[in-house]
Coordinates of C-alpha atoms in Angstrom, one line a residue:
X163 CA 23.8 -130.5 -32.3
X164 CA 25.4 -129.1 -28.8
X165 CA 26.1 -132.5 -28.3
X166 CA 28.1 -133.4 -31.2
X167 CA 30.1 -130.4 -30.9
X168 CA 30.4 -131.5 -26.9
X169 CA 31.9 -134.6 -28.5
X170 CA 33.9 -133.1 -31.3
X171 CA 35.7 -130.8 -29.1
X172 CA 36.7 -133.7 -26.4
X173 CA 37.9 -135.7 -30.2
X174 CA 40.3 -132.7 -30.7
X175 CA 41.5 -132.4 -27.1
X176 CA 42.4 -135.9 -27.0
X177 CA 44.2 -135.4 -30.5
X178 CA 46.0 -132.6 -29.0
X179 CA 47.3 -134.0 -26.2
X180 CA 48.3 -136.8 -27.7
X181 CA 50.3 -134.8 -30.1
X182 CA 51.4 -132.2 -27.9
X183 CA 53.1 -135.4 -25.1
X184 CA 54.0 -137.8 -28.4
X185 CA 56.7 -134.9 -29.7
X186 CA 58.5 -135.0 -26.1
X187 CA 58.9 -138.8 -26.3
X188 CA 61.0 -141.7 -28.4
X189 CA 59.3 -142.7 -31.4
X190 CA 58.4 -146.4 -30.0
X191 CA 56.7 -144.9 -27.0
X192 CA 54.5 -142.3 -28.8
X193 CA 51.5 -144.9 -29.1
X194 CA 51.4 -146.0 -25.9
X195 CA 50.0 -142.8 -24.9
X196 CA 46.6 -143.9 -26.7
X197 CA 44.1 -145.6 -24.7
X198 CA 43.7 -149.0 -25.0
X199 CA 40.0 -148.9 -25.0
X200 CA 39.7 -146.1 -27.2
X201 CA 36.8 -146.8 -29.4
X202 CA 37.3 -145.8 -33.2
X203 CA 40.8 -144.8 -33.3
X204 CA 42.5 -145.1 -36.2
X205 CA 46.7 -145.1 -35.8
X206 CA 48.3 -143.5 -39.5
X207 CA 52.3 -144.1 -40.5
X208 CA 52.5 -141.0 -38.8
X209 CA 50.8 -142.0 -35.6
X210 CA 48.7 -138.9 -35.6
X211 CA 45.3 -139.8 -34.4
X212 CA 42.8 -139.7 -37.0
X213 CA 38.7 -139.4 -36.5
X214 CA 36.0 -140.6 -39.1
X215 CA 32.5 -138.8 -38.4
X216 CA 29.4 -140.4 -39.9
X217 CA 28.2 -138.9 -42.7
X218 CA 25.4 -136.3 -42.0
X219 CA 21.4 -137.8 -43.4
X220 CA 21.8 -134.1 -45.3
X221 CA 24.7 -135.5 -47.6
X222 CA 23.6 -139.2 -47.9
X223 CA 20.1 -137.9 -49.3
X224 CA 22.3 -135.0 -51.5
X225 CA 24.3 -138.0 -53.2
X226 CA 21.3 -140.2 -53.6
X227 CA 19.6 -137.2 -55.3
X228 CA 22.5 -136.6 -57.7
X229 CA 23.1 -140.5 -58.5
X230 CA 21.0 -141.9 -61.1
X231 CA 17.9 -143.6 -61.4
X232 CA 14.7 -142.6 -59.5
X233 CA 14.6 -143.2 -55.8
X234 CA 11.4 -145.5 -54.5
X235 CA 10.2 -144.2 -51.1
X236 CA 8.3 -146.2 -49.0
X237 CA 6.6 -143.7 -46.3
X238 CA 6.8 -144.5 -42.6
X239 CA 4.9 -143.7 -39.2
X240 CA 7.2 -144.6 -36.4
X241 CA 10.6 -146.1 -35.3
X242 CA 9.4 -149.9 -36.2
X243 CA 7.7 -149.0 -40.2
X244 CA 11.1 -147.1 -40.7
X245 CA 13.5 -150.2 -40.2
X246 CA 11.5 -152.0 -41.8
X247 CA 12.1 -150.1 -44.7
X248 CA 15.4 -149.9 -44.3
X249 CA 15.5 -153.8 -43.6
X250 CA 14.1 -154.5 -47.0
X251 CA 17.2 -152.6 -48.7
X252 CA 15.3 -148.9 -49.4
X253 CA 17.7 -145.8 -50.0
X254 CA 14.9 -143.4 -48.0
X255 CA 11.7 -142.7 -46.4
X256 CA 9.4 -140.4 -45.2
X257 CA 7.8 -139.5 -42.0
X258 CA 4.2 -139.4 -43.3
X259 CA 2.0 -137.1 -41.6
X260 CA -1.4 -138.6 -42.3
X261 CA 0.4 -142.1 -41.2
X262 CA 1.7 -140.3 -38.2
X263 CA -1.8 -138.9 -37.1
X264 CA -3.2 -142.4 -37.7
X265 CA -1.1 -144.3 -35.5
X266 CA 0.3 -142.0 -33.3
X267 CA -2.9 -140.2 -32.3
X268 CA -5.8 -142.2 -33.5
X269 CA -7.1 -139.3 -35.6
X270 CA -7.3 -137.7 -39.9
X271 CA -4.7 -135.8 -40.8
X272 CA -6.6 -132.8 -40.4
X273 CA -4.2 -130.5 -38.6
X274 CA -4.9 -132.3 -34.7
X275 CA -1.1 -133.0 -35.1
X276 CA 1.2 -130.0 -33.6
X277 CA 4.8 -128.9 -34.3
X278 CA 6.4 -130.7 -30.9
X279 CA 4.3 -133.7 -31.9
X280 CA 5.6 -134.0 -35.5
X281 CA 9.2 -133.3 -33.9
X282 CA 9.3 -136.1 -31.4
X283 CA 7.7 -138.6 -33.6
X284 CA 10.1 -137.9 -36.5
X285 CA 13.0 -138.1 -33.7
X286 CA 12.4 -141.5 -32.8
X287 CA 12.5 -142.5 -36.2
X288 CA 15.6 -140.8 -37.2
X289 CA 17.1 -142.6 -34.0
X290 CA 15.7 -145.8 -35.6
X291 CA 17.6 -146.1 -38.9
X292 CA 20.7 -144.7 -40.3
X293 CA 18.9 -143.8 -44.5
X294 CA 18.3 -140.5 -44.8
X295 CA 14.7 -139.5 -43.3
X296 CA 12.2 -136.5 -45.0
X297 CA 9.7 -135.2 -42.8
X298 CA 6.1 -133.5 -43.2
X299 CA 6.3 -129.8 -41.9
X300 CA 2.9 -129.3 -43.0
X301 CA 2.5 -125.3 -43.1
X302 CA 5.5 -124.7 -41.0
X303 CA 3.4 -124.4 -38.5
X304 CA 2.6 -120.3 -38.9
X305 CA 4.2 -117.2 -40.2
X306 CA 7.8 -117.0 -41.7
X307 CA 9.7 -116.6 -38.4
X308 CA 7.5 -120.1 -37.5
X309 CA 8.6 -121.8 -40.3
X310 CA 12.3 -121.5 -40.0
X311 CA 12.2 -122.7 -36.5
X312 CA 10.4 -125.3 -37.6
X313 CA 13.2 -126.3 -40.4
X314 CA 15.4 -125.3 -37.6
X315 CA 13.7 -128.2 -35.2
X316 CA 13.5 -130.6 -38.0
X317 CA 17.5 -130.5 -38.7
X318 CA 17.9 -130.8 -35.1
X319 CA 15.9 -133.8 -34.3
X320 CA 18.1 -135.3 -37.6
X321 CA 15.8 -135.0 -40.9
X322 CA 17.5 -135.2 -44.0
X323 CA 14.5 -133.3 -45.6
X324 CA 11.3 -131.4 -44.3
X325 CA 8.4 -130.6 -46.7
X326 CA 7.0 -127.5 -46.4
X327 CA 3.2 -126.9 -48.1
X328 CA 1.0 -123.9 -49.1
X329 CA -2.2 -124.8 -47.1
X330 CA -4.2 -122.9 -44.9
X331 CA -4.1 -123.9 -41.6
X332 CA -5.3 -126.6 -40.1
X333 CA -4.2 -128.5 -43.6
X334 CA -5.7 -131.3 -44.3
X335 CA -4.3 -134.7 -46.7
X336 CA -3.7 -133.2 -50.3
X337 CA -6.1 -136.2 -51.5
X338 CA -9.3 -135.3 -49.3
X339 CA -12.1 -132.4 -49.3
X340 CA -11.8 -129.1 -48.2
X341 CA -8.5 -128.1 -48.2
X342 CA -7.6 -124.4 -49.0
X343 CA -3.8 -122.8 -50.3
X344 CA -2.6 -119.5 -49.0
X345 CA -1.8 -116.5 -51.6
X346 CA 1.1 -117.1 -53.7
X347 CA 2.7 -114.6 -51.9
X348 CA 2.2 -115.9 -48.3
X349 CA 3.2 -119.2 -50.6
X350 CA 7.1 -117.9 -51.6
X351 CA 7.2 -116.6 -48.2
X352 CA 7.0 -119.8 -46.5
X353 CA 9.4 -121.6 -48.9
X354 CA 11.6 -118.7 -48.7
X355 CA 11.8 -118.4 -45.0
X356 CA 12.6 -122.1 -45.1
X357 CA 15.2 -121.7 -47.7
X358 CA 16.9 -118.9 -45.6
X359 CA 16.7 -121.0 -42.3
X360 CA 19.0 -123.5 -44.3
X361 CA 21.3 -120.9 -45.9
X362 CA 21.8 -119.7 -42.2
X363 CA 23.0 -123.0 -40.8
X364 CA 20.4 -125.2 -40.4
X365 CA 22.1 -128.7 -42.4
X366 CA 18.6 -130.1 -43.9
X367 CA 17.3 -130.2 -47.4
X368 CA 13.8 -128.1 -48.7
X369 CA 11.1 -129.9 -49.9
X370 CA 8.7 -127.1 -51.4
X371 CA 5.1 -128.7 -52.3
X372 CA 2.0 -126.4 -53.9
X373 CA -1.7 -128.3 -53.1
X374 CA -2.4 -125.5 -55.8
X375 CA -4.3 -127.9 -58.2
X376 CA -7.3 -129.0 -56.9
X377 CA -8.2 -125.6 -55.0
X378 CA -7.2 -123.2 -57.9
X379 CA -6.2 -124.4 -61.2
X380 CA -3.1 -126.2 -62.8
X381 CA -1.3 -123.0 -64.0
X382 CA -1.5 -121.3 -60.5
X383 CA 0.0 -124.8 -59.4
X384 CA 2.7 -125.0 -62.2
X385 CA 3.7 -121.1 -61.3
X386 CA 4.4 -121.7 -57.5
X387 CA 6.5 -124.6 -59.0
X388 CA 8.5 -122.4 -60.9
X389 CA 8.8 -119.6 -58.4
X390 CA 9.7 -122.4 -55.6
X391 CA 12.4 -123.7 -57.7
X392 CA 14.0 -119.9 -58.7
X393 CA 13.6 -119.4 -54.1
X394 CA 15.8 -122.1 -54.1
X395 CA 14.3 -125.1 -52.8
X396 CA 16.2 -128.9 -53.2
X397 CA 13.0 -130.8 -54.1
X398 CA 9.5 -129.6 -55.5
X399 CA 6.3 -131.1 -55.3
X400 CA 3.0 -130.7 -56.7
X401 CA 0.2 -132.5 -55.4
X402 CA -2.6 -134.4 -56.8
X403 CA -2.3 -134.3 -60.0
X404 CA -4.9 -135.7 -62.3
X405 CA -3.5 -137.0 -65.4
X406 CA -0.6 -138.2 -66.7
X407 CA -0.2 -135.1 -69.1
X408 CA -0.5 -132.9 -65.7
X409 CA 2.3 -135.1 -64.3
X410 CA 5.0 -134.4 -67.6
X411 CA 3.4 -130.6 -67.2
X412 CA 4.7 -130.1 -63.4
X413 CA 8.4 -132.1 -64.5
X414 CA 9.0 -129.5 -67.0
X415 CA 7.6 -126.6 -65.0
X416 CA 11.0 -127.4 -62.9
X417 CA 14.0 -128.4 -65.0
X418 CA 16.5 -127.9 -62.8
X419 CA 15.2 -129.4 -59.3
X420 CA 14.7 -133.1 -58.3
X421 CA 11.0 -133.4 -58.2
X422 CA 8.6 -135.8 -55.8
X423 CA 5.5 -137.8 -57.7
X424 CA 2.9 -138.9 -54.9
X425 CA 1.8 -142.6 -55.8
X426 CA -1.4 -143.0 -53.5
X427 CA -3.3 -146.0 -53.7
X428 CA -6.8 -144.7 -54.3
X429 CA -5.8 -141.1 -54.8
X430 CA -6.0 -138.6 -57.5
X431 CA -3.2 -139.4 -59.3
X432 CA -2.4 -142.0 -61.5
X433 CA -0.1 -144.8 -59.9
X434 CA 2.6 -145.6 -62.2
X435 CA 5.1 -148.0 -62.3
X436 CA 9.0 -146.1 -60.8
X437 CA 10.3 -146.4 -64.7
X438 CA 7.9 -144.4 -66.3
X439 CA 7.9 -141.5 -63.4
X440 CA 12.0 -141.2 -64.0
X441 CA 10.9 -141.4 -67.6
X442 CA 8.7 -138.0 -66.8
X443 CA 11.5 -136.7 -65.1
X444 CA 10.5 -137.8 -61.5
X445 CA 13.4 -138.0 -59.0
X446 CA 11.3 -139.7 -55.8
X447 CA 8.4 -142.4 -56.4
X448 CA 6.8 -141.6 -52.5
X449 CA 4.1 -144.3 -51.3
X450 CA 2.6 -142.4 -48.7
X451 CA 0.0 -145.1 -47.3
X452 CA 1.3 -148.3 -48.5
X453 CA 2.4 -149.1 -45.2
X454 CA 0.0 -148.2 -42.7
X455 CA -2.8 -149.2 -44.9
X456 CA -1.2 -152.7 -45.1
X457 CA -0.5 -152.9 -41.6
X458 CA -4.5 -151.8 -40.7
X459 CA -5.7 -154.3 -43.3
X460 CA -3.6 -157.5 -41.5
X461 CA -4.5 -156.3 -38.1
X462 CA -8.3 -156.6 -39.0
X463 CA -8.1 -159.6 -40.5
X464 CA -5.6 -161.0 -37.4
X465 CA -8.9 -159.2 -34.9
X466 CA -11.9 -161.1 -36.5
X467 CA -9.6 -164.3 -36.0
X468 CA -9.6 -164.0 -32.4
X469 CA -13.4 -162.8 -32.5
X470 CA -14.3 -165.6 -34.2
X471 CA -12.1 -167.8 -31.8
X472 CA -9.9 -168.8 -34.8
X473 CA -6.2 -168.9 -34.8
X474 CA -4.5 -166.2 -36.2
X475 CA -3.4 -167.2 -39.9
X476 CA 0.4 -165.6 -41.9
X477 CA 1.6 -164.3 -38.8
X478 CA 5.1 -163.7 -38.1
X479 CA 7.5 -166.0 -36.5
X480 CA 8.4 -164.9 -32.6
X481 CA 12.3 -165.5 -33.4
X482 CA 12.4 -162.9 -36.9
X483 CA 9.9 -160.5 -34.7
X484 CA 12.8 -160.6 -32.1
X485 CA 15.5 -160.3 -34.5
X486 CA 13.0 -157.3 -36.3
X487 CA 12.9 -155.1 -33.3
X488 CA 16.7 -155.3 -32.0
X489 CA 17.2 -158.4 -29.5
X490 CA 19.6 -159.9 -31.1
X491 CA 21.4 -156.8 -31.6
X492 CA 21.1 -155.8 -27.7
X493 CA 22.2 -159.3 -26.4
X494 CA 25.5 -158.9 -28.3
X495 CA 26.1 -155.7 -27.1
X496 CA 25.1 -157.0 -23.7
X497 CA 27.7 -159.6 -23.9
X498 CA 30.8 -157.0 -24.0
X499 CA 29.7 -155.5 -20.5
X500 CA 29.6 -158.6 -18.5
X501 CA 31.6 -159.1 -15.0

C-alpha cells in the first residue's frame, strides 16, 4: 500500500509539473515536455496528462459477484496452481489452506500453519495472477483485535477476499474429526471485528463461514448465518453440509448475501453439478482439493515409473512447461533491455 501511494504521488507531481511549465509555453511545444520513455502515458485533446490505475482484486471480485451466473472456483496452493487456473480461463480462486499446509509444509491442515505463513504464501500467489484471489484466515488467528490485523495483512499482501471461521483454535479441515466452534458470541465477534477492519480502510471483501453443523446442530449453524449476514459480511458460508435439503436451508437462511457451496471430492456434502448450486441460490461453486489431489495422484503414478525403471507416461511437453511458468514471457521482456 505505501508503495502505491509512493507511486501515486510521483504520477501527480509529474502531472503537475507538466501542467504548471505547459501553461508558460506555445501550444506546439507543450508536449515536448513529456518524456519520451514515459511508460503509460496517455496524451488527451487537451494535452493534460492522464493516468489509468489497475483495477483493485476488491472491485474485480465485487463485479463478478454482482454479474450473473455462479462463479466456479478452482482452489489453489501456490504461485504455479494459481496460473494455472487462471490459464484455463477461471474468473477466481482461492488460496486453500489445507492445500497450502500440504505442499507448503508437508503437514494436515490442523492449525501447524501460522498467520505470517498464510500471509507470505497467499502473497506469492496474488503476485502470480492478476483474477481476484480469496484467502483462508482460518480463526483470524486470536481475539478481535487479531483478527482485524489479520484482514488488515490479508488486504495488504493483495487478497480480494479472506474467510474468516468460528473454530476453536488450532482449527482443523471442516470435513475431518474433531473440530470444535467457539460460542456464537465469540462467533459475531470475530466476523464483526473483521467487518470493522474493512469499514476502517482495509480494501478486501469478508468471507464469514460457521463449521456450526457437524459440532452443534443445523439450526445453531443456520442462525450464525443469519447473524453473519445482518454484521455485514460480503459472502457467507456454511460448511459441510449433509444433504441437499440442508444446502437450499443455508441459501435461504441468507437472502441477501452471495453465498459459498464447498464441492469436496469425498467430503460431506453432496457434489453437484455448478447449475443446480446457482439453482439453490449458490453464488461460488469452490473445489477446494481438486487440484492438489490431482497433482499428488500424477506424481505417484510419474514416482513408481521411475521405481520401476519405466519411462514416465502423459507427461508434459518441456516447451508448454516453459511457456507455463513465464520464459517466454521473461525473454521478451529481456529483449527491450539489450545494449
Amino acid at each position: 500500500m505505501a508503495l502505491r501511494l509512493l507511486v501515486l504521488a510521483a504520477t501527480l507531481s509529474c502531472t503537475c509539473a507538466y501542467m504548471t511549465q505547459s501553461l508558460l509555453l506555445p501550444r506546439g511545444r507543450r508536449e515536448s515536455l513529456l518524456p519520451s520513455s514515459f511508460p503509460s502515458r496517455q496524451r488527451a485533446s487537451s494535452h493534460v496528462l492522464v493516468c489509468k490505475a489497475e483495477e483493485s482484486a476488491p472491485n474485480k471480485l465485487r463485479k463478478l459477484l454482482k454479474q450473473p451466473g455462479i462463479l466456479v472456483m478452482p482452489c489453489c496452493f501456490d504461485g504455479l496452481s494459481a496460473k494455472l487456473v487462471q490459464r484455463a480461463g477461471f474468473d477466481l480462486t482461492f488460496m486453500s489452506g489445507f492445500a497450502t499446509s500440504a505442499a507448503k509444509l508437508g503437514l494436515p491442515d490442523t492449525g501447524y500453519m501460522s498467520y505470517g505463513e498464510m500471509a507470505d504464501a497467499g502473497r506469492d500467489i496474488c503476485s502470480a495472477v492478476s483474477i481476484p484471489v480469496i484467502g483462508d484466515g482460518d480463526t483470524g488467528y486470536g481475539n478481535a483485535m487479531n483478527v482485524k490485523r489479520t484482514v488488515r495483512g490479508y488486504a495488504q499482501a493483495g487478497f480480494a477476499s479472506i474467510m474468516i471461521e468460528d473454530q476453536v483454535a488450532p482449527k482443523r479441515c471442516g470435513h475431518t474429526k474433531g473440530k470444535q466452534v467457539v460460542s456464537r458470541d465469540e462467533a459475531i465477534q470475530r466476523v464483526q471485528a473483521a467487518v470493522d477492519a474493512r469499514d476502517e480502510g482495509a480494501d478486501i471483501l469478508i468471507l464469514a463461514r460457521t463449521d456450526a453443523r457437524g459440532c452443534i446442530s443445523m439450526d445453531e449453524a443456520l442462525e450464525r448465518i443469519r447473524l453473519y449476514e445482518k454484521a455485514g459480511a460480503d459472502i457467507v458460508f456454511l460448511e459441510a453440509p449433509q444433504s441437499i435439503e440442508e444446502m437450499k436451508m443455508h441459501c435461504e437462511a441468507a437472502p441477501n448475501t452471495p453465498k459459498l457451496a464447498n464441492m469436496l471430492e469425498g467430503g460431506k456434502t453432496p457434489v453437484l453439478p455448478p447449475k443446480e448450486l446457482e439453482k439453490m441460490g449458490y453464488k461460488i461453486a469452490a473445489y477446494p482439493l481438486t487440484l492438489v489431489s490431482t497433482a499428488v495422484k500424477a506424481m505417484n503414478r510419474a514416482l513408481e515409473s521411475l521405481k520401476d525403471g519405466r519411462p514416465v507416461d502423459d507427461i508434459l511437453d518441456f516447451a508448454e512447461l516453459r511457456d507455463i511458468v513465464g520464459f517466454n514471457d521473461y525473454y521478451a521482456e529481456e529483449e527491450r533491455y539489450k545494449l
